[in-house]
Coordinates of C-alpha atoms in Angstrom, one line a residue:
M1 CA -29.9 23.4 6.6
D2 CA -27.5 22.8 3.8
T3 CA -25.0 20.1 4.8
S4 CA -23.4 19.6 1.4
F5 CA -19.7 18.7 1.2
P6 CA -17.3 21.7 1.4
E7 CA -14.7 22.3 -1.3
A8 CA -11.8 19.8 -1.8
S9 CA -9.4 21.8 0.4
G10 CA -11.7 21.5 3.4
R11 CA -13.3 18.1 2.9
S12 CA -12.3 15.4 5.4
Q13 CA -11.3 11.9 4.2
S14 CA -14.3 10.2 5.6
D15 CA -16.5 12.3 3.3
T16 CA -14.3 11.6 0.3
L17 CA -14.0 7.9 0.9
A18 CA -17.7 7.4 1.5
A19 CA -18.2 8.6 -2.1
V20 CA -15.4 6.9 -3.9
A21 CA -15.5 3.4 -5.2
A22 CA -12.6 1.2 -4.0
P23 CA -10.9 0.1 -7.3
N24 CA -10.6 3.5 -8.9
A25 CA -9.9 5.8 -5.9
T26 CA -7.0 8.2 -6.0
A27 CA -5.2 10.2 -3.3
R28 CA -7.0 13.4 -4.1
V29 CA -10.5 13.4 -5.6
S30 CA -12.3 16.3 -7.3
S31 CA -15.7 17.4 -6.1
A32 CA -17.3 16.3 -9.4
A33 CA -15.8 12.8 -9.0
V34 CA -17.1 12.6 -5.5
Q35 CA -20.7 13.4 -6.6
S36 CA -20.6 11.0 -9.6
V37 CA -19.1 7.8 -8.1
P38 CA -21.3 5.8 -5.8
P39 CA -20.1 4.8 -2.4
V40 CA -18.8 1.3 -1.6
K41 CA -21.4 -0.9 0.0
V42 CA -20.4 -3.8 2.3
D43 CA -23.2 -6.2 2.9
D44 CA -21.2 -8.8 4.9
A45 CA -20.7 -8.3 8.6
P46 CA -17.1 -7.5 9.6
K47 CA -15.3 -9.6 12.2
F48 CA -14.5 -6.7 14.5
D49 CA -16.7 -5.4 17.3
L50 CA -17.5 -1.7 16.6
E51 CA -17.2 -0.4 20.1
T52 CA -13.9 -2.2 20.7
Y53 CA -12.6 -1.2 17.3
I54 CA -13.3 2.5 17.6
S55 CA -11.9 2.6 21.2
N56 CA -8.4 2.1 19.8
Y57 CA -8.5 5.6 18.2
S58 CA -8.6 9.1 19.6
G59 CA -9.2 12.6 18.2
R60 CA -11.2 13.4 15.1
T61 CA -10.3 10.2 13.3
R62 CA -12.9 8.5 15.5
Y63 CA -15.7 10.4 13.7
D64 CA -14.1 9.8 10.3
R65 CA -14.0 6.1 10.8
L66 CA -17.5 5.9 12.3
Y67 CA -18.9 7.9 9.4
L68 CA -17.2 5.7 6.8
I69 CA -18.5 2.5 8.4
G70 CA -22.0 4.0 8.8
T71 CA -22.2 5.0 5.1
C72 CA -20.6 1.8 3.7
S73 CA -21.7 -1.1 5.9
T74 CA -25.3 -2.2 5.7
V75 CA -25.0 -4.2 8.9
L76 CA -23.4 -1.6 11.1
S77 CA -24.8 1.6 9.5
V78 CA -27.3 2.5 12.3
D79 CA -24.9 1.8 15.2
A80 CA -22.0 3.5 13.5
L81 CA -23.9 6.6 12.5
K82 CA -25.4 7.0 16.0
A83 CA -22.0 6.7 17.5
A84 CA -20.7 9.3 14.9
I85 CA -23.5 11.7 16.0
T86 CA -22.5 11.2 19.7
E87 CA -18.9 11.8 18.7
A88 CA -19.8 15.0 16.7
K89 CA -21.8 16.4 19.6
S90 CA -18.9 15.9 21.9
S91 CA -16.9 18.4 19.7
K92 CA -17.7 21.8 18.3
D93 CA -18.0 20.8 14.6
V94 CA -21.6 21.5 13.7
A95 CA -21.1 20.5 10.0
R96 CA -20.1 17.0 11.0
Y97 CA -23.1 16.6 13.3
E98 CA -25.5 17.7 10.6
K99 CA -23.8 15.3 8.1
A100 CA -24.1 12.3 10.4
V101 CA -27.7 13.1 11.1
R102 CA -28.6 13.3 7.4
A103 CA -26.9 10.0 6.8
L104 CA -28.8 8.4 9.6
A105 CA -32.0 9.8 8.4
E106 CA -31.5 7.9 5.1
V107 CA -31.0 4.5 6.7
A108 CA -33.2 4.8 9.8
P109 CA -35.6 7.8 9.4
T110 CA -37.7 6.8 12.4
D111 CA -34.8 6.8 14.8
A112 CA -34.8 9.4 17.5
S113 CA -31.3 10.6 16.6
A114 CA -32.2 11.1 13.0
S115 CA -33.6 14.6 13.7
L116 CA -31.4 17.7 14.2
D117 CA -31.0 19.1 17.7
N118 CA -31.4 22.8 16.7
A119 CA -30.9 24.0 20.2
W120 CA -27.4 22.4 20.4
I121 CA -26.6 23.7 16.9
Q122 CA -27.5 27.3 17.7
S123 CA -25.6 27.3 21.1
T124 CA -22.6 25.6 19.5
Q125 CA -22.5 28.1 16.7
R126 CA -22.7 31.0 19.1
Y127 CA -19.9 29.5 21.2
V128 CA -17.7 29.0 18.1
R129 CA -18.2 32.6 17.0
T130 CA -17.4 33.9 20.4
Q131 CA -14.3 31.8 20.7
T132 CA -13.1 32.8 17.3
E133 CA -13.5 36.5 18.0
R134 CA -11.8 36.1 21.4
L135 CA -8.8 34.2 20.1
E136 CA -8.4 36.6 17.1
H137 CA -8.6 39.5 19.5
E138 CA -6.0 38.0 21.8
L139 CA -3.7 37.2 18.9
R140 CA -3.9 40.9 17.7
G141 CA -2.9 41.9 21.2
Y142 CA 0.1 39.6 21.2
K143 CA 1.2 41.0 17.9
N144 CA 1.0 44.5 19.2
N145 CA 3.2 43.5 22.2
L146 CA 5.7 41.8 19.9
I147 CA 6.3 38.9 22.2
K148 CA 7.2 35.9 19.9
E149 CA 6.2 33.2 22.4
S150 CA 2.8 34.7 23.0
I151 CA 2.2 35.1 19.2
R152 CA 3.2 31.5 18.7
M153 CA 0.9 30.3 21.4
G154 CA -1.9 32.6 20.1
N155 CA -1.6 31.1 16.6
E156 CA -1.5 27.6 18.1
D157 CA -4.7 28.2 20.1
L158 CA -6.4 29.6 17.0
G159 CA -5.3 26.7 14.9
N160 CA -6.5 24.2 17.5
H161 CA -9.8 26.0 17.6
Y162 CA -10.2 25.9 13.8
H163 CA -9.3 22.3 13.7
Q164 CA -11.8 21.3 16.3
T165 CA -14.6 23.2 14.6
G166 CA -13.8 21.6 11.2
D167 CA -12.3 24.7 9.4
L168 CA -9.3 22.8 8.1
P169 CA -7.9 25.4 5.6
A170 CA -7.9 28.0 8.3
A171 CA -6.3 25.6 10.8
T172 CA -3.5 24.9 8.3
K173 CA -2.8 28.6 7.8
A174 CA -2.8 29.3 11.6
Y175 CA -0.3 26.5 12.2
A176 CA 1.9 27.6 9.3
R177 CA 2.0 31.1 10.8
M178 CA 3.6 29.6 13.9
R179 CA 6.8 28.8 12.1
D180 CA 8.2 32.4 12.3
Y181 CA 7.7 32.5 16.0
C182 CA 9.1 29.1 17.1
T183 CA 12.1 29.6 19.4
A184 CA 12.9 26.0 20.2
P185 CA 13.2 22.7 18.2
N186 CA 10.3 21.1 20.1
H187 CA 8.0 24.0 19.0
I188 CA 8.7 23.3 15.4
T189 CA 8.2 19.5 15.9
S190 CA 4.8 20.2 17.6
M191 CA 3.8 22.5 14.8
L192 CA 4.7 20.0 12.1
F193 CA 2.8 17.2 13.7
K194 CA -0.3 19.3 13.9
M195 CA 0.1 20.1 10.2
V196 CA 0.5 16.4 9.4
N197 CA -2.7 15.6 11.2
V198 CA -4.7 18.3 9.5
A199 CA -3.2 17.3 6.1
A200 CA -4.2 13.7 6.7
E201 CA -7.8 14.7 7.6
R202 CA -8.0 16.9 4.4
G203 CA -6.6 14.1 2.3
D204 CA -3.7 16.3 1.1
W205 CA -1.1 13.6 1.0
V206 CA 1.5 15.7 -0.8
S207 CA 1.4 18.4 2.0
M208 CA 1.5 15.6 4.6
Q209 CA 4.6 14.1 3.0
S210 CA 6.3 17.5 2.9
S211 CA 5.6 18.1 6.6
V212 CA 7.0 14.6 7.4
S213 CA 10.2 15.4 5.5
R214 CA 10.6 18.6 7.4
L215 CA 10.1 16.6 10.6
R216 CA 12.9 14.3 9.7
N217 CA 15.2 17.2 9.0
S218 CA 14.3 19.2 12.1
Q219 CA 17.1 19.8 14.6
S220 CA 15.6 18.1 17.5
K221 CA 17.4 16.8 20.6
P222 CA 18.6 13.1 20.1
E223 CA 16.2 11.9 22.8
D224 CA 13.2 13.8 21.3
A225 CA 14.1 12.5 17.8
A226 CA 14.3 8.9 19.0
K227 CA 10.9 9.3 20.7
N228 CA 9.3 10.7 17.6
E229 CA 11.0 8.4 15.0
S230 CA 8.2 5.8 15.0
K231 CA 5.5 8.4 14.6
I232 CA 7.3 10.1 11.8
S233 CA 7.9 6.7 10.0
A234 CA 4.2 5.8 10.4
A235 CA 3.1 9.1 9.0
Y236 CA 5.5 8.9 6.0
A237 CA 4.4 5.3 5.3
L238 CA 0.8 6.3 5.3
S239 CA 1.4 9.2 3.0
Q240 CA 3.2 6.9 0.6
M241 CA 0.4 4.3 0.6
R242 CA -2.2 7.0 -0.1
Q243 CA -0.1 8.2 -3.0
Q244 CA 0.0 4.5 -4.3
A245 CA 3.8 4.1 -3.8
F246 CA 3.0 0.7 -2.4
L247 CA 6.5 -0.8 -2.3
E248 CA 8.0 2.3 -0.6
A249 CA 5.2 2.3 1.9
A250 CA 5.6 -1.4 2.7
N251 CA 9.4 -1.0 3.3
V252 CA 8.7 1.9 5.7
F253 CA 5.9 0.1 7.5
L254 CA 8.2 -2.8 8.1
T255 CA 10.8 -0.6 9.8
I256 CA 8.5 1.0 12.3
Q257 CA 9.6 0.1 15.8
P258 CA 7.3 -1.4 18.5
D259 CA 7.6 1.7 20.7
L260 CA 4.9 3.4 18.5
G261 CA 2.4 1.8 20.8
D262 CA -0.7 3.9 21.4
N263 CA 1.2 7.2 21.0
Y264 CA -0.3 8.1 17.6
N265 CA -3.9 6.9 17.9
E266 CA -5.2 10.1 16.3
L267 CA -3.7 8.8 13.0
I268 CA -2.8 5.2 13.1
T269 CA -2.7 2.2 15.6
P270 CA -0.3 -0.7 15.8
N271 CA -3.0 -3.0 14.4
D272 CA -3.2 -0.7 11.3
V273 CA 0.6 -0.9 10.9
A274 CA 0.4 -4.7 11.0
V275 CA -2.4 -4.9 8.4
Y276 CA -1.1 -2.2 6.1
G277 CA 2.5 -3.5 6.1
S278 CA 1.5 -7.1 5.6
I279 CA -0.9 -6.5 2.7
L280 CA 1.4 -4.1 0.9
A281 CA 4.3 -6.5 1.3
L282 CA 2.2 -9.4 -0.1
A283 CA 1.3 -7.3 -3.1
T284 CA 4.8 -6.0 -3.9
M285 CA 7.5 -8.4 -2.6
T286 CA 8.8 -11.7 -3.7
R287 CA 8.6 -14.8 -1.5
E288 CA 12.3 -14.5 -0.5
E289 CA 11.7 -10.8 0.5
L290 CA 8.6 -11.7 2.4
Q291 CA 10.5 -14.3 4.4
R292 CA 13.4 -12.0 5.1
N293 CA 11.7 -8.6 5.6
V294 CA 8.4 -9.7 7.3
L295 CA 8.5 -13.2 8.9
D296 CA 12.1 -12.9 10.1
N297 CA 11.8 -9.2 11.0
T298 CA 12.0 -9.1 14.8
S299 CA 10.7 -5.6 15.2
F300 CA 7.7 -6.1 12.9
R301 CA 6.9 -9.4 14.6
N302 CA 5.5 -7.5 17.5
F303 CA 2.9 -5.9 15.2
L304 CA 2.1 -9.2 13.6
E305 CA 1.2 -10.7 17.0
L306 CA -1.7 -8.3 17.0
E307 CA -3.0 -9.6 13.7
P308 CA -2.0 -13.3 13.7
H309 CA -4.1 -14.1 10.6
M310 CA -1.8 -11.9 8.5
R311 CA 1.2 -13.8 9.7
R312 CA -0.4 -17.0 8.7
A313 CA -1.4 -15.6 5.3
I314 CA 2.2 -14.6 4.6
A315 CA 3.6 -17.9 5.8
F316 CA 1.1 -19.8 3.5
F317 CA 2.2 -17.6 0.5
C318 CA 5.9 -18.3 1.2
N319 CA 5.2 -22.1 1.4
F320 CA 3.3 -22.1 -1.9
K321 CA 0.0 -22.7 -0.2
F322 CA -1.9 -20.1 -2.1
R323 CA -5.5 -21.3 -1.5
P324 CA -5.3 -20.8 2.4
C325 CA -3.5 -17.5 1.9
L326 CA -6.3 -16.2 -0.4
D327 CA -9.0 -17.6 1.9
I328 CA -7.6 -15.6 4.8
L329 CA -7.5 -12.4 2.8
E330 CA -11.1 -13.0 1.5
A331 CA -12.4 -13.7 5.0
Y332 CA -11.2 -10.2 6.1
R333 CA -12.3 -8.3 3.0
S334 CA -15.3 -6.7 4.7
D335 CA -13.1 -5.5 7.6
Y336 CA -10.6 -3.9 5.2
L337 CA -13.3 -2.3 3.0
L338 CA -14.4 -0.4 6.1
D339 CA -10.9 0.8 6.8
L340 CA -10.4 4.6 6.3
H341 CA -7.1 4.3 4.5
L342 CA -7.1 0.8 3.0
Q343 CA -10.5 1.0 1.3
P344 CA -9.6 2.9 -1.8
Y345 CA -6.8 0.5 -2.8
L346 CA -8.0 -2.8 -1.4
E347 CA -9.2 -4.3 -4.7
T348 CA -6.0 -3.2 -6.5
L349 CA -3.8 -4.8 -3.8
Y350 CA -5.9 -8.0 -3.6
K351 CA -5.7 -8.3 -7.4
R352 CA -1.9 -7.9 -7.3
I353 CA -1.6 -10.6 -4.6
R354 CA -3.8 -13.0 -6.6
T355 CA -1.8 -12.4 -9.8
K356 CA 1.5 -12.9 -8.0
S357 CA 0.1 -16.2 -6.6
I358 CA -0.8 -17.4 -10.1
K359 CA 2.6 -16.5 -11.4
Q360 CA 4.4 -18.2 -8.5
Y361 CA 2.2 -21.3 -9.0
M362 CA 3.5 -21.6 -12.6
V363 CA 7.2 -21.3 -11.7
P364 CA 8.0 -25.0 -11.1
F365 CA 6.0 -26.3 -14.2
S366 CA 6.4 -26.1 -17.9
S367 CA 2.6 -26.9 -18.2
V368 CA -0.2 -27.3 -15.7
S369 CA -3.8 -28.4 -16.1
L370 CA -6.4 -25.7 -16.0
E371 CA -8.6 -27.9 -13.7
S372 CA -5.9 -28.2 -11.0
M373 CA -5.4 -24.4 -11.2
A374 CA -9.1 -23.8 -10.9
K375 CA -9.3 -25.9 -7.8
I376 CA -6.8 -23.5 -6.1
F377 CA -7.6 -20.1 -7.6
A378 CA -11.3 -20.5 -8.5
P379 CA -12.8 -23.3 -6.5
E380 CA -16.2 -21.8 -6.9
V381 CA -16.3 -22.6 -10.6
I382 CA -15.6 -26.3 -10.0
G383 CA -19.1 -27.9 -10.0
G384 CA -20.7 -24.5 -10.5
E385 CA -20.2 -24.2 -14.2
A386 CA -20.9 -26.7 -17.0
R387 CA -17.4 -26.3 -18.4
P388 CA -15.2 -24.8 -15.6
T389 CA -12.1 -24.9 -17.9
G390 CA -13.9 -23.9 -21.1
L391 CA -13.4 -20.7 -23.0
S392 CA -16.4 -19.1 -21.4
S393 CA -15.2 -19.8 -17.8
L394 CA -14.5 -16.7 -15.7
F395 CA -11.2 -18.3 -14.6
V396 CA -10.0 -19.0 -18.1
Q397 CA -11.0 -15.4 -19.1
E398 CA -8.9 -14.1 -16.2
L399 CA -5.9 -16.1 -17.5
I400 CA -6.5 -14.8 -21.0
T401 CA -6.5 -11.2 -19.7
L402 CA -3.2 -11.8 -17.8
I403 CA -1.6 -13.3 -21.0
Q404 CA -2.9 -10.4 -23.1
E405 CA -1.5 -7.9 -20.6
R406 CA 1.9 -9.8 -20.7
V407 CA 1.7 -10.5 -17.1
L408 CA 1.8 -14.3 -17.8
D409 CA 4.3 -15.6 -20.4
A410 CA 2.2 -18.6 -21.3
R411 CA -0.4 -19.9 -23.7
I412 CA -3.6 -21.8 -23.1
D413 CA -4.3 -25.2 -24.8
L414 CA -8.0 -25.6 -24.5
E415 CA -8.1 -28.9 -26.3
K416 CA -5.8 -30.5 -23.7
G417 CA -6.9 -28.3 -20.9
L418 CA -3.4 -27.0 -20.2
L419 CA -1.7 -23.7 -19.4
V420 CA 1.7 -24.0 -21.1
S421 CA 4.6 -21.8 -20.1
N422 CA 6.6 -20.0 -22.8
Q423 CA 9.5 -19.4 -20.5
V424 CA 12.7 -21.3 -21.3
D425 CA 13.4 -24.2 -18.9
A426 CA 16.6 -23.3 -17.2
R427 CA 17.5 -26.9 -16.6
T428 CA 17.1 -27.8 -20.2
E429 CA 19.0 -24.8 -21.4
V430 CA 22.0 -25.7 -19.1
Q431 CA 22.0 -29.2 -20.5
R432 CA 21.9 -28.0 -24.1
T433 CA 24.8 -25.6 -23.6
T434 CA 26.8 -28.2 -21.8
L435 CA 26.3 -30.7 -24.6
E436 CA 27.4 -28.1 -27.2
S437 CA 30.5 -27.3 -25.2
L438 CA 31.4 -31.0 -25.0
Q439 CA 30.9 -31.5 -28.7
E440 CA 33.2 -28.6 -29.5
F441 CA 35.8 -29.9 -27.1
N442 CA 35.8 -33.3 -28.7
Q443 CA 36.1 -31.9 -32.1
E444 CA 39.0 -29.7 -31.2
S445 CA 40.7 -32.6 -29.4
H446 CA 40.3 -34.7 -32.5
W447 CA 42.1 -32.1 -34.7
R448 CA 44.9 -31.6 -32.2
M449 CA 45.5 -35.4 -32.1
M450 CA 45.5 -35.5 -35.9
R451 CA 48.1 -32.7 -36.0
G452 CA 50.3 -34.5 -33.5
A453 CA 50.1 -37.7 -35.6
F454 CA 51.0 -35.8 -38.8
L455 CA 54.0 -34.2 -37.2
H456 CA 55.2 -37.5 -35.8
A457 CA 54.9 -39.1 -39.3
G458 CA 56.7 -36.3 -41.0
L459 CA 53.8 -35.4 -43.1
E460 CA 53.9 -31.6 -42.4
V461 CA 53.1 -29.4 -45.4
G462 CA 54.8 -26.0 -45.4
A463 CA 52.8 -22.8 -45.9
V464 CA 52.7 -21.3 -49.4
P465 CA 55.0 -18.3 -49.7
G466 CA 53.2 -15.0 -49.1
E467 CA 50.3 -16.4 -47.2
R468 CA 49.7 -15.5 -43.5
R469 CA 50.6 -18.3 -41.1
E470 CA 48.3 -18.9 -38.2
R471 CA 49.9 -18.7 -34.7
P472 CA 50.0 -21.8 -32.5
G473 CA 46.9 -22.2 -30.3
Q474 CA 44.7 -20.2 -32.7
T475 CA 41.3 -21.8 -33.4
W476 CA 39.0 -21.3 -36.3
K477 CA 35.3 -20.3 -36.2
G478 CA 33.2 -23.4 -35.8
G479 CA 36.1 -25.4 -34.3
K480 CA 37.1 -26.9 -37.7
L481 CA 40.5 -26.5 -39.4
P482 CA 40.4 -25.4 -43.1
R483 CA 41.0 -28.1 -45.5
G484 CA 44.8 -28.7 -46.2
A485 CA 45.9 -26.2 -43.5
L486 CA 48.1 -27.4 -40.6
L487 CA 49.7 -25.5 -37.8
D488 CA 53.5 -25.4 -37.4

């Protein structure tokens, strides 16, 4: 049976991410790009336990995450794909089941679960067809009766059915049709949340952001609005991150209140909020902003307690301890490469954090030795290369790239093994301007004292008739009086 990916409008994100390399992924990927770019492969074992990790989620995102782990991790591929098959068989989405079986057959062809259960497929397809016909027939009856609430519920039931069976475009259309028949604010809120979830699964982040904006502007009751605020903020932050608006996403993640809890497990968990918010903040904020907006943030502190290693990494960065910070991030690289939403941008974010660390390390110095920098930012090259600070060194080449891209305002002195900053030393500049001001003051004082002495001795020379006389207190450019000219 053909289990190729559907068109972009109906493709789930797990399918897209499994075929998109991390550094160059974008929010929406064309079908041609999906076929041409190889999937990310993670050979190192992650730190999380698969069963515990996936138990934090509910709904269709469980399959998305299991399928992504199964197709990307060489260590957990069999276990994750078998769990994805079980998850798919618990639903009515035949295409997902077939896809998971095909993926398992590639990594473990002799496994019992690597063959299709044709009986289940046929019975499920019959059930889906029957349910679709029944729900459409009921909806037509509701429309004939012109009862708005019944029509709204009929569209909702049909949208839920399409969503559960994997027909995401049809689910979106069914939910959108509910809008004209919503008679209460909570009906609109429920409809928009459903559209957010479907848009997230499709990877349509622009539509997701639009639905979130409509949620924020909905006329809900104050108590309902307060209850949904954390979910709305989480959805908006996720849509911003997936559109690569990293700073905006970081700021929104940091404002999410702890009452989010397990209320939005079908999209995001509190652990995800802690990780996403911390990594985005590290990549986009200054040390002062990290201290103020992350470490001193009482509401976000509750999320950081779930991921204490991220709090340590941020604290190390704020205290100029860049090596421990980078070590922590590197230790969890495998975990984050297997994350459904973080994988496409992880390499970009890690590179930004590393570049920021190098720039911050240079701030207190006018020059620093390449060897001391290599011990912090490239300890693997020390002892591993014949000339770790030579021109052919990978670390030196990285510095050269940063200088050429005008990220670092510095130059490399290979003869002395130094990285020399081109930035003006603020302290030296202040001293220079102070000395110049003092010299000008002394010179002006000298001329004023001479004028007083001339006047006291009666040696004043009157102005030539017709020439303009300078007013008292007026100074000349350069602080010097013209030769032979005295003030009255």
